[in-house]
Coordinates of C-alpha atoms and ligand atoms in Angstrom, one line a residue:
X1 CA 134.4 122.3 106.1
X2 CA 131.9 125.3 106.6
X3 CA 130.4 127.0 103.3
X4 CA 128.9 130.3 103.6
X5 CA 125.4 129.0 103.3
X6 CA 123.6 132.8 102.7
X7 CA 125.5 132.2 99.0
X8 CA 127.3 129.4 96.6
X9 CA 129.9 130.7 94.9
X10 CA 129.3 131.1 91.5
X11 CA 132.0 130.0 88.9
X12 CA 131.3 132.0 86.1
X13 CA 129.3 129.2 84.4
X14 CA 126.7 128.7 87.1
X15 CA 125.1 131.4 89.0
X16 CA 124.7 131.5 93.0
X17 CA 121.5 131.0 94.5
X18 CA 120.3 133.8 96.1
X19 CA 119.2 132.5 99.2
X20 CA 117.9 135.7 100.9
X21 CA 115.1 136.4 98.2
X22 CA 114.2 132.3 98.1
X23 CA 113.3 132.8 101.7
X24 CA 111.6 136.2 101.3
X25 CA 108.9 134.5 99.1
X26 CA 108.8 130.9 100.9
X27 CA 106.5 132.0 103.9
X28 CA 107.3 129.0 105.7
X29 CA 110.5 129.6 106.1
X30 CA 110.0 132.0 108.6
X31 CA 108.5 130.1 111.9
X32 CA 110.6 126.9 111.3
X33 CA 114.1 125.7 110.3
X34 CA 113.0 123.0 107.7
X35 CA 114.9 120.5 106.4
X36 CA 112.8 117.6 104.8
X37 CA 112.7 118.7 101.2
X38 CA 113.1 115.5 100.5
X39 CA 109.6 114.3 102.3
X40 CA 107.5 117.6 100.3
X41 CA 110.0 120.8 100.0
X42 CA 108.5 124.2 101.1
X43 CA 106.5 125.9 98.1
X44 CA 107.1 129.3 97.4
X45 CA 104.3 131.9 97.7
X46 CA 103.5 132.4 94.0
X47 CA 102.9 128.6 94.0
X48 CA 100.9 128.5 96.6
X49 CA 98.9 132.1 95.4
X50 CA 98.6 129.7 91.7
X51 CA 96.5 127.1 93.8
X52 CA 94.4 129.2 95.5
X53 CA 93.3 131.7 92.2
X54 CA 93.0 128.4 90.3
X55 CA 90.2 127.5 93.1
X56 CA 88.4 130.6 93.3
X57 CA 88.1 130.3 89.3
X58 CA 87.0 127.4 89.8
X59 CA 84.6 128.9 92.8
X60 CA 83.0 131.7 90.2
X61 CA 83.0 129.9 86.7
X62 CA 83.5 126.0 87.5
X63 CA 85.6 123.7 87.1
X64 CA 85.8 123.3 83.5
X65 CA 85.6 126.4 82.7
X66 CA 88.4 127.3 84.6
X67 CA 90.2 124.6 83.4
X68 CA 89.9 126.4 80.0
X69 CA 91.2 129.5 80.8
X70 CA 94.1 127.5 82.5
X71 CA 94.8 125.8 79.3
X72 CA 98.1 128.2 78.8
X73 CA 99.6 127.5 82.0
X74 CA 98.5 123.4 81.5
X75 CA 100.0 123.7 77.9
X76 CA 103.4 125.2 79.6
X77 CA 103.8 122.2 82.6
X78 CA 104.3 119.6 79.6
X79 CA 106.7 122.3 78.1
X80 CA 108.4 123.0 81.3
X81 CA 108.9 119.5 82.7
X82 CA 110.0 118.5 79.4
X83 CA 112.8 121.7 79.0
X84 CA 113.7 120.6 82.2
X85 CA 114.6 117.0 81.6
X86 CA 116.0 118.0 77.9
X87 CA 112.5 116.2 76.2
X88 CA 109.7 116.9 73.9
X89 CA 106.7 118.3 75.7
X90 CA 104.7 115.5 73.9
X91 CA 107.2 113.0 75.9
X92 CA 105.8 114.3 79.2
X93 CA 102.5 112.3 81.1
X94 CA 101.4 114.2 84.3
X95 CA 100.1 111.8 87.1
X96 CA 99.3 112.8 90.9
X97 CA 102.5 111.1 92.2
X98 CA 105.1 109.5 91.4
X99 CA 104.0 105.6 92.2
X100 CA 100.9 106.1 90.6
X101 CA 103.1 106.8 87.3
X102 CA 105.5 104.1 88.0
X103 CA 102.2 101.9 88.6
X104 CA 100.1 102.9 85.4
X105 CA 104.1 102.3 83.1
X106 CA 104.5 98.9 85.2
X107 CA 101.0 97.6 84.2
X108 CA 101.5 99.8 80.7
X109 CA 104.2 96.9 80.2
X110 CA 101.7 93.7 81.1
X111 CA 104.5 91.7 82.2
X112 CA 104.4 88.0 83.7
X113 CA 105.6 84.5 83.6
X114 CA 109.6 84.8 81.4
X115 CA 109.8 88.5 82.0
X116 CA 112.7 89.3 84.3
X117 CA 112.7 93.0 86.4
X118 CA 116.2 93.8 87.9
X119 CA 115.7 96.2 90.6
X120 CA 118.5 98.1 92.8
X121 CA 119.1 97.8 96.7
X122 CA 117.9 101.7 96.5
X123 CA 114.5 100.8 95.2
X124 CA 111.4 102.9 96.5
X125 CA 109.3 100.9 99.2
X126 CA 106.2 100.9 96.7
X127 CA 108.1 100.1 94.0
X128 CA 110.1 97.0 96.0
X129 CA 106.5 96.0 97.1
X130 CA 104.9 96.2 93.7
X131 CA 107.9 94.0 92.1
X132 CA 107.5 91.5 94.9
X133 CA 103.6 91.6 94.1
X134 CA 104.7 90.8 90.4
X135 CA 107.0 88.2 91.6
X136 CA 104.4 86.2 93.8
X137 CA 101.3 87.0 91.5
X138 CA 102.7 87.1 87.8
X139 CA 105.6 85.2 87.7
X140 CA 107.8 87.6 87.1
X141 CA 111.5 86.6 87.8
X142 CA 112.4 89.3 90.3
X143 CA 116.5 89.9 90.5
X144 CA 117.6 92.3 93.2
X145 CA 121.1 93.1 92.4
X146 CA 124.2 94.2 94.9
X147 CA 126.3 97.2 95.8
X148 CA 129.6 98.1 95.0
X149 CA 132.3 99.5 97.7
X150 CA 130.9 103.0 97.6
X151 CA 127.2 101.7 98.4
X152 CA 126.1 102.6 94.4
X153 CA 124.4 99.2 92.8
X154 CA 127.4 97.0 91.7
X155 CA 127.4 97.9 87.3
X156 CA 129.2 94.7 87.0
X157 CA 126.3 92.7 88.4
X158 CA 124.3 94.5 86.3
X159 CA 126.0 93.3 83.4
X160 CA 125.5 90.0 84.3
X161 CA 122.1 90.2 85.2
X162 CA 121.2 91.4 82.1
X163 CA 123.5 88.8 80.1
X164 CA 121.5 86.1 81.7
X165 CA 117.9 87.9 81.4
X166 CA 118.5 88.5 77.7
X167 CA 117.0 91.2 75.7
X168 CA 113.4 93.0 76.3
X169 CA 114.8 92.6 80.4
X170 CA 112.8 95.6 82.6
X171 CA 115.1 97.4 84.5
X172 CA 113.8 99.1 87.7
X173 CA 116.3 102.1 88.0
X174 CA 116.5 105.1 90.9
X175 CA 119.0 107.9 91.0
X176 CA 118.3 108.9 94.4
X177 CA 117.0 106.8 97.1
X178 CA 114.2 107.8 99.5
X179 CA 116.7 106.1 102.6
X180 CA 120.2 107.7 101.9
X181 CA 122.3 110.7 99.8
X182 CA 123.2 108.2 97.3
X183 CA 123.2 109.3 93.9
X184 CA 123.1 105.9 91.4
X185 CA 125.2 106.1 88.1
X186 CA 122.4 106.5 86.1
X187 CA 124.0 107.1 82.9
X188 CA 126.6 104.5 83.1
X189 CA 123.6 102.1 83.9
X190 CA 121.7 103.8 80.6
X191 CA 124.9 102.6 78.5
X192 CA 124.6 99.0 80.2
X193 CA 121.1 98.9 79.7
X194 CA 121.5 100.1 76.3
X195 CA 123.8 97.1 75.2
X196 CA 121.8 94.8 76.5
X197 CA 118.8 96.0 74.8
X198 CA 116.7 95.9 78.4
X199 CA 113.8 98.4 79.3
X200 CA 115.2 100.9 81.5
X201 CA 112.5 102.5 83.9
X202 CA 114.2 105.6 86.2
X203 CA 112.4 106.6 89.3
X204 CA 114.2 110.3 89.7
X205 CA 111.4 111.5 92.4
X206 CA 114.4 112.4 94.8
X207 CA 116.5 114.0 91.8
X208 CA 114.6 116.3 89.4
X209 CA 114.8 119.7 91.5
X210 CA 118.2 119.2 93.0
X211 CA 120.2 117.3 90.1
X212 CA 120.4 117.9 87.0
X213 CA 119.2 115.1 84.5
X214 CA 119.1 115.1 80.4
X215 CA 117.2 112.0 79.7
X216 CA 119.4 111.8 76.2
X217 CA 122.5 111.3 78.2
X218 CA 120.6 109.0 80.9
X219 CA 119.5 106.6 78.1
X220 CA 115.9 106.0 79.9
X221 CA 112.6 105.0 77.6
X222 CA 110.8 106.4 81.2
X223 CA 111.5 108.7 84.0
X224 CA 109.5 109.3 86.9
X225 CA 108.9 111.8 89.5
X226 CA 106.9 114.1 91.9
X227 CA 106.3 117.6 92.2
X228 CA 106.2 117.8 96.1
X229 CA 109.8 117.3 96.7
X230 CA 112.9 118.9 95.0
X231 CA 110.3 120.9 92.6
X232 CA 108.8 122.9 95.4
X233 CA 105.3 122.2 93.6
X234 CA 102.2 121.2 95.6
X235 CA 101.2 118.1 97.0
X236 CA 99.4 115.4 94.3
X237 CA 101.1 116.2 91.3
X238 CA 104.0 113.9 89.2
X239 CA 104.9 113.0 86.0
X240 CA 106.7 110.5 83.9
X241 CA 109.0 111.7 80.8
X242 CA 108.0 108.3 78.3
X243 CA 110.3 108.3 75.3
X244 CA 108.6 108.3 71.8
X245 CA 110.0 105.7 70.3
X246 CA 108.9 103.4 73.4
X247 CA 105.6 104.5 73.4
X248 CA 104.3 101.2 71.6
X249 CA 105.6 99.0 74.2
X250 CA 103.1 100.7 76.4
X251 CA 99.5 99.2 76.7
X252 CA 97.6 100.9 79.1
X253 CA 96.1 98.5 81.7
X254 CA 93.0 101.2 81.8
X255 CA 92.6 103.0 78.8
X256 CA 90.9 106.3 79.7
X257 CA 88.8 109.1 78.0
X258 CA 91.7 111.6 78.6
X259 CA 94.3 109.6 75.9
X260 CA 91.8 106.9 74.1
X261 CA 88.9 107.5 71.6
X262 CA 85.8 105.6 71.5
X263 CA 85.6 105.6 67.8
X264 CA 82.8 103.2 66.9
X265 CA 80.1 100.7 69.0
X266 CA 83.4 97.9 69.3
X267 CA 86.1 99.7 68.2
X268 CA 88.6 102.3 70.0
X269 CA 91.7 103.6 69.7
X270 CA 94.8 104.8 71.5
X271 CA 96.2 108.3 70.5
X272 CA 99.7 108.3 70.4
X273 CA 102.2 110.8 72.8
X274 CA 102.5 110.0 76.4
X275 CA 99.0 111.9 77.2
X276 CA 97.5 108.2 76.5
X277 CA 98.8 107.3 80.1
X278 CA 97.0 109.5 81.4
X279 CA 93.1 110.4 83.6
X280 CA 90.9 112.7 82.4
X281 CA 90.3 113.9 86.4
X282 CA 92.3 115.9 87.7
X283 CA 93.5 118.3 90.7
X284 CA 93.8 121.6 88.4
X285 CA 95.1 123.3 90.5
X286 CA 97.6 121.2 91.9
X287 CA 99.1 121.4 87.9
X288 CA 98.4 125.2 87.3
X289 CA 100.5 125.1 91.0
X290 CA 103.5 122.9 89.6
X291 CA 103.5 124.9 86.7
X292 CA 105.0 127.9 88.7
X293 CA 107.0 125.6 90.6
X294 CA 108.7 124.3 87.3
X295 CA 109.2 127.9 86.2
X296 CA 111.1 128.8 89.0
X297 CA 113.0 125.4 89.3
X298 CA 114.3 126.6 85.4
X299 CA 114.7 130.1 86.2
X300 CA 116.7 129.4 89.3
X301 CA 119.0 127.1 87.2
X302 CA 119.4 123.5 87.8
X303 CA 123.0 123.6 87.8
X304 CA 123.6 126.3 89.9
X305 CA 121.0 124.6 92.4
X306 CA 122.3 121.3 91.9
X307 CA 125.8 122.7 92.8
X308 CA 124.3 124.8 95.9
X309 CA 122.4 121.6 97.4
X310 CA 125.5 119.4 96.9
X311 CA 127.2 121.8 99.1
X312 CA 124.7 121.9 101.5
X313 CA 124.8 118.0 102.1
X314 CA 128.6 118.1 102.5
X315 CA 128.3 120.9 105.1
X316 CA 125.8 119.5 107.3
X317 CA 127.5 115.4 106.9
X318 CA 130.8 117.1 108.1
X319 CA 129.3 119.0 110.4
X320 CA 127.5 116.4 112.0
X321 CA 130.0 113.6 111.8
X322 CA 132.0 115.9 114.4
X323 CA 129.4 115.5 117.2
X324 CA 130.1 112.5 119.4
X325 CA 127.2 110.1 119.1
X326 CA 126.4 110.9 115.6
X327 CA 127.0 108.0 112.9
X328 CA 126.8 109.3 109.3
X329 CA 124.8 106.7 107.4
X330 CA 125.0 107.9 103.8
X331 CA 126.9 105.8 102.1
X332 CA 130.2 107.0 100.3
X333 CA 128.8 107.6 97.2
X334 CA 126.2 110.8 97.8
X335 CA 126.8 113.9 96.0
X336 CA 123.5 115.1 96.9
X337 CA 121.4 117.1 99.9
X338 CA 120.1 114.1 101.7
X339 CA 121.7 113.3 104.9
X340 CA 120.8 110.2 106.9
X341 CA 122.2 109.7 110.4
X342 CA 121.4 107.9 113.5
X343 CA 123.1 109.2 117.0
X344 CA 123.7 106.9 119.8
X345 CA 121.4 105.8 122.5
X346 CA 118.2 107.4 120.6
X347 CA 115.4 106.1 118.2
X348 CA 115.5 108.0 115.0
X349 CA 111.9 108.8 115.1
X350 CA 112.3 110.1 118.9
X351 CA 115.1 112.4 117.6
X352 CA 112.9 113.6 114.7
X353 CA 110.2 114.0 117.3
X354 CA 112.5 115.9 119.7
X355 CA 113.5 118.1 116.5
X356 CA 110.1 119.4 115.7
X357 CA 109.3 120.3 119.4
X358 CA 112.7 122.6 119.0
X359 CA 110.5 123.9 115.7
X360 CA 113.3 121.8 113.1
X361 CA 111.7 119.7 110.7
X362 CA 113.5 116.2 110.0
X363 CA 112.0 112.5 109.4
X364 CA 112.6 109.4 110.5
X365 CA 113.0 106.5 108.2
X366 CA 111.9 103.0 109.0
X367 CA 113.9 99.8 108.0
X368 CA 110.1 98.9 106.7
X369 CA 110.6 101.9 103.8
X370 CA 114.3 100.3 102.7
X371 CA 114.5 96.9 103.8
X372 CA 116.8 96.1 100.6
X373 CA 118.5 99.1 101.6
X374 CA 118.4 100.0 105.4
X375 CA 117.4 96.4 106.6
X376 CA 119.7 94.9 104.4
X377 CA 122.9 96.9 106.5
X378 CA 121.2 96.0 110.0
X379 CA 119.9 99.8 110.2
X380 CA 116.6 99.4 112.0
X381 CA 115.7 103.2 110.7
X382 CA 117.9 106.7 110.3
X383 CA 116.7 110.6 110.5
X384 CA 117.1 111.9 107.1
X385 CA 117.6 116.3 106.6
X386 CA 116.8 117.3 103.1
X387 CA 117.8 121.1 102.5
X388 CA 116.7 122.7 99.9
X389 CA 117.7 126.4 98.3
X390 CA 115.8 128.2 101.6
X391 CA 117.9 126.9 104.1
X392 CA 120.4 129.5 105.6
X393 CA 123.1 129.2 108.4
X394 CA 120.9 130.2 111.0
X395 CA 119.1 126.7 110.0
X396 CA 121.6 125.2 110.2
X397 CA 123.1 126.0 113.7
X398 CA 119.6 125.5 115.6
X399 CA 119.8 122.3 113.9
X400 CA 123.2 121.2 114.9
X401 CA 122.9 122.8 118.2
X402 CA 119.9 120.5 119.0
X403 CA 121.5 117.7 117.6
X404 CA 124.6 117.8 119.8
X405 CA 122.1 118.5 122.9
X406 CA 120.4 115.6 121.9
X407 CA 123.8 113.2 121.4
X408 CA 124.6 114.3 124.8
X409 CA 121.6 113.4 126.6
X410 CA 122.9 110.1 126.5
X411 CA 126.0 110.4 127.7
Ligands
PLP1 C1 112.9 107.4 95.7 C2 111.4 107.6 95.7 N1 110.6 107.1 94.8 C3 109.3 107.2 94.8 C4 108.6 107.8 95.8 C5 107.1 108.0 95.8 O1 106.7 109.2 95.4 P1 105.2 109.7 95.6 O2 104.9 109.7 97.0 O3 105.1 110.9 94.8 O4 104.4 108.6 94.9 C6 109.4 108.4 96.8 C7 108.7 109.1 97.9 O5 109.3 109.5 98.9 C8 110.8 108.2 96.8 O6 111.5 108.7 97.8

């Protein structure tokens, strides 16, 4: 199949993207074909123009006082990410990435010896290495489930997991992996979770930008994500949606100025909404910055961009499957933009290399970033392409033209 990749089709209940005017105000679009979205997307313009002003404010007035006449735009990220995910905005933390919010929720929960985490194959390198760290420092019983068929985590061994775990169980979710274009079943693992009265922690820093989530329907007490990737926003900015009614299982490790008061010579106190997760510092900027990056991702539409970015995956896997030498490596189950492939006879990391020099931005991923996911199927490391709403046909040709020169070098 080749889609028309200037437009998606709209249906009447989604609207196309518009592909010409996202590349008219994404500047980088126009020296390189980029496809690693999925490593930190291309911002547009406005968000880029957010950072700087927010920086010459803070050049002319200081930092604080720049801060104060940002408090709109602050006030409108927690009201954006949460509109986005279908929250409250009092539900939404902001952190400067994504592991450091899975980190400051993973101490929040002060597990150790009799707590059990159950973690997927699709689990984020940081995230494997800080459950293995709880494993071989707290005693935490570490369970690292299987996969089903289509490459998804298997639900049935799920079940069981959490039958023999037992209520209060931490589960370690992710929708999409950093290593593949799988897309987890995250609200039939909500619904498991749910009946087995586990914790059910969602690391969606692949997903929020590209697929449409509604923590209600997902089940989570915590999602997780950045604003670099799918969100177009600038680099060291995240946030966590934490539910409110899982709010008191969270005991920050460090409480902080920025979401505890110091009420009396021995006495303190933790204020209540997710804000208690939080540090008082701060990159500013980098937030004003995601703000615009938030208000496009909900003007654009999610699911018109979730629909658009689907498309694109499916293009460019059939597309590249057809070139001799070039093994698809997502597994079955990937409804989303992330394509992973290896071609024969090169490293991954040499044909990412060769890529850039062609001006085509890819990445290589090591075994050592997925070794319950890559090592675990003998892949010693793939090239991963992450479009996003910028790409255009012309992309994608230079791509696959370099591609097949690349398969043939070999043969
Ligand atoms: C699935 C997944 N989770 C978590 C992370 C970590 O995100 P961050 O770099 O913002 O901490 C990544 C980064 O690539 C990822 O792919």
């Amino acid at each position: 199949m080749t889609i028309d990749l200037s437009t998606s089709a709209a249906d009447g209940v989604a609207t196309a993207i518009d592909v010409a005017a996202e590349r008219e105000r994404t500047v980088g679009t126009r020296r390189r074909h980029y496809f690693n979205a999925a490593g930190a997307g291309l911002p547009s313009d406005a968000v880029v123009e957010a950072v700087i002003d927010h920086l010459r404010t803070e050049q002319h007035v200081g930092g604080y006082e720049a801060a104060n006449r940002a408090a709109p735009a602050l006030d409108g990220v927690y009201a954006d990410a949460a509109s986005l995910l279908n929250a409250q905005p009092d539900e939404i933390a902001l952190f400067d990435s994504a592991t450091t919010g899975l980190r400051v929720v993973f101490d929040a929960l002060r597990l150790g010896r009799g707590d059990t985490v159950i973690a997927p194959r699709s689990s984020y390198v940081s995230q494997a290495l800080r459950l293995l760290s709880l494993r071989d420092y707290d005693g935490v019983e570490l369970v690292v489930l299987p996969n089903g068929a289509d490459g998804a985590l298997d639900l049935d061994a799920l079940d069981e997991a959490l039958h023999a775990a037992g209520p209060g169980a931490v589960l370690s979710a992710v929708h999409v992996p950093t290593s593949s274009g799988l897309v987890e079943p995250i609200e039939e693992i909500g619904r498991i979770a749910r009946a087995h009265g586990a914790r059910y922690i969602l690391d969606a820093t692949q997903s929020v930008g590209q697929i449409c989530i509604d923590v209600d329907r997902v089940g989570c007490d915590v999602l997780v994500t950045t604003g670099r990737k799918f969100l177009r926003g600038p680099r060291g900015t995240g946030f966590a949606f934490l539910r409110r009614s899982f709010l008191d299982q969270l005991a920050p490790w460090a409480p902080d100025v920025r979401g505890s008061d110091w009420t009396g010579f021995d006495e303190w106190m933790m204020s209540s909404p997710a804000r208690k997760l939080e540090t008082w510092e701060s990159s500013v900027a980098g937030r004003v910055g995601l703000g615009v990056a938030l208000r496009e991702a909900l003007e654009r539409g999610l699911p018109a961009t979730e629909r658009h970015l689907v498309d694109l995956g499916v293009d460019l896997r059939d597309r590249l499957a057809g070139i001799t030498g070039v093994e698809i490596a997502d597994p079955p189950r990937s409804p989303s933009s992330i394509v992973t492939f290896t071609v024969a006879g090169h490293a991954p990391r040499d044909i990412a290399a060769a890529l850039r020099e062609r001006r085509i931005d890819s990445i290589a991923i090591p075994a050592g970033h997925a070794q319950w996911d890559l090592g675990d199927r003998g892949l010693p490391g793939v090239v991963r392409l992450s479009p996003h709403v910028y790409n255009d046909e012309t992309d994608a040709t230079a791509l696959l033209d370099a591609v097949a020169d690349l398969a043939r070098q070999v043969r």
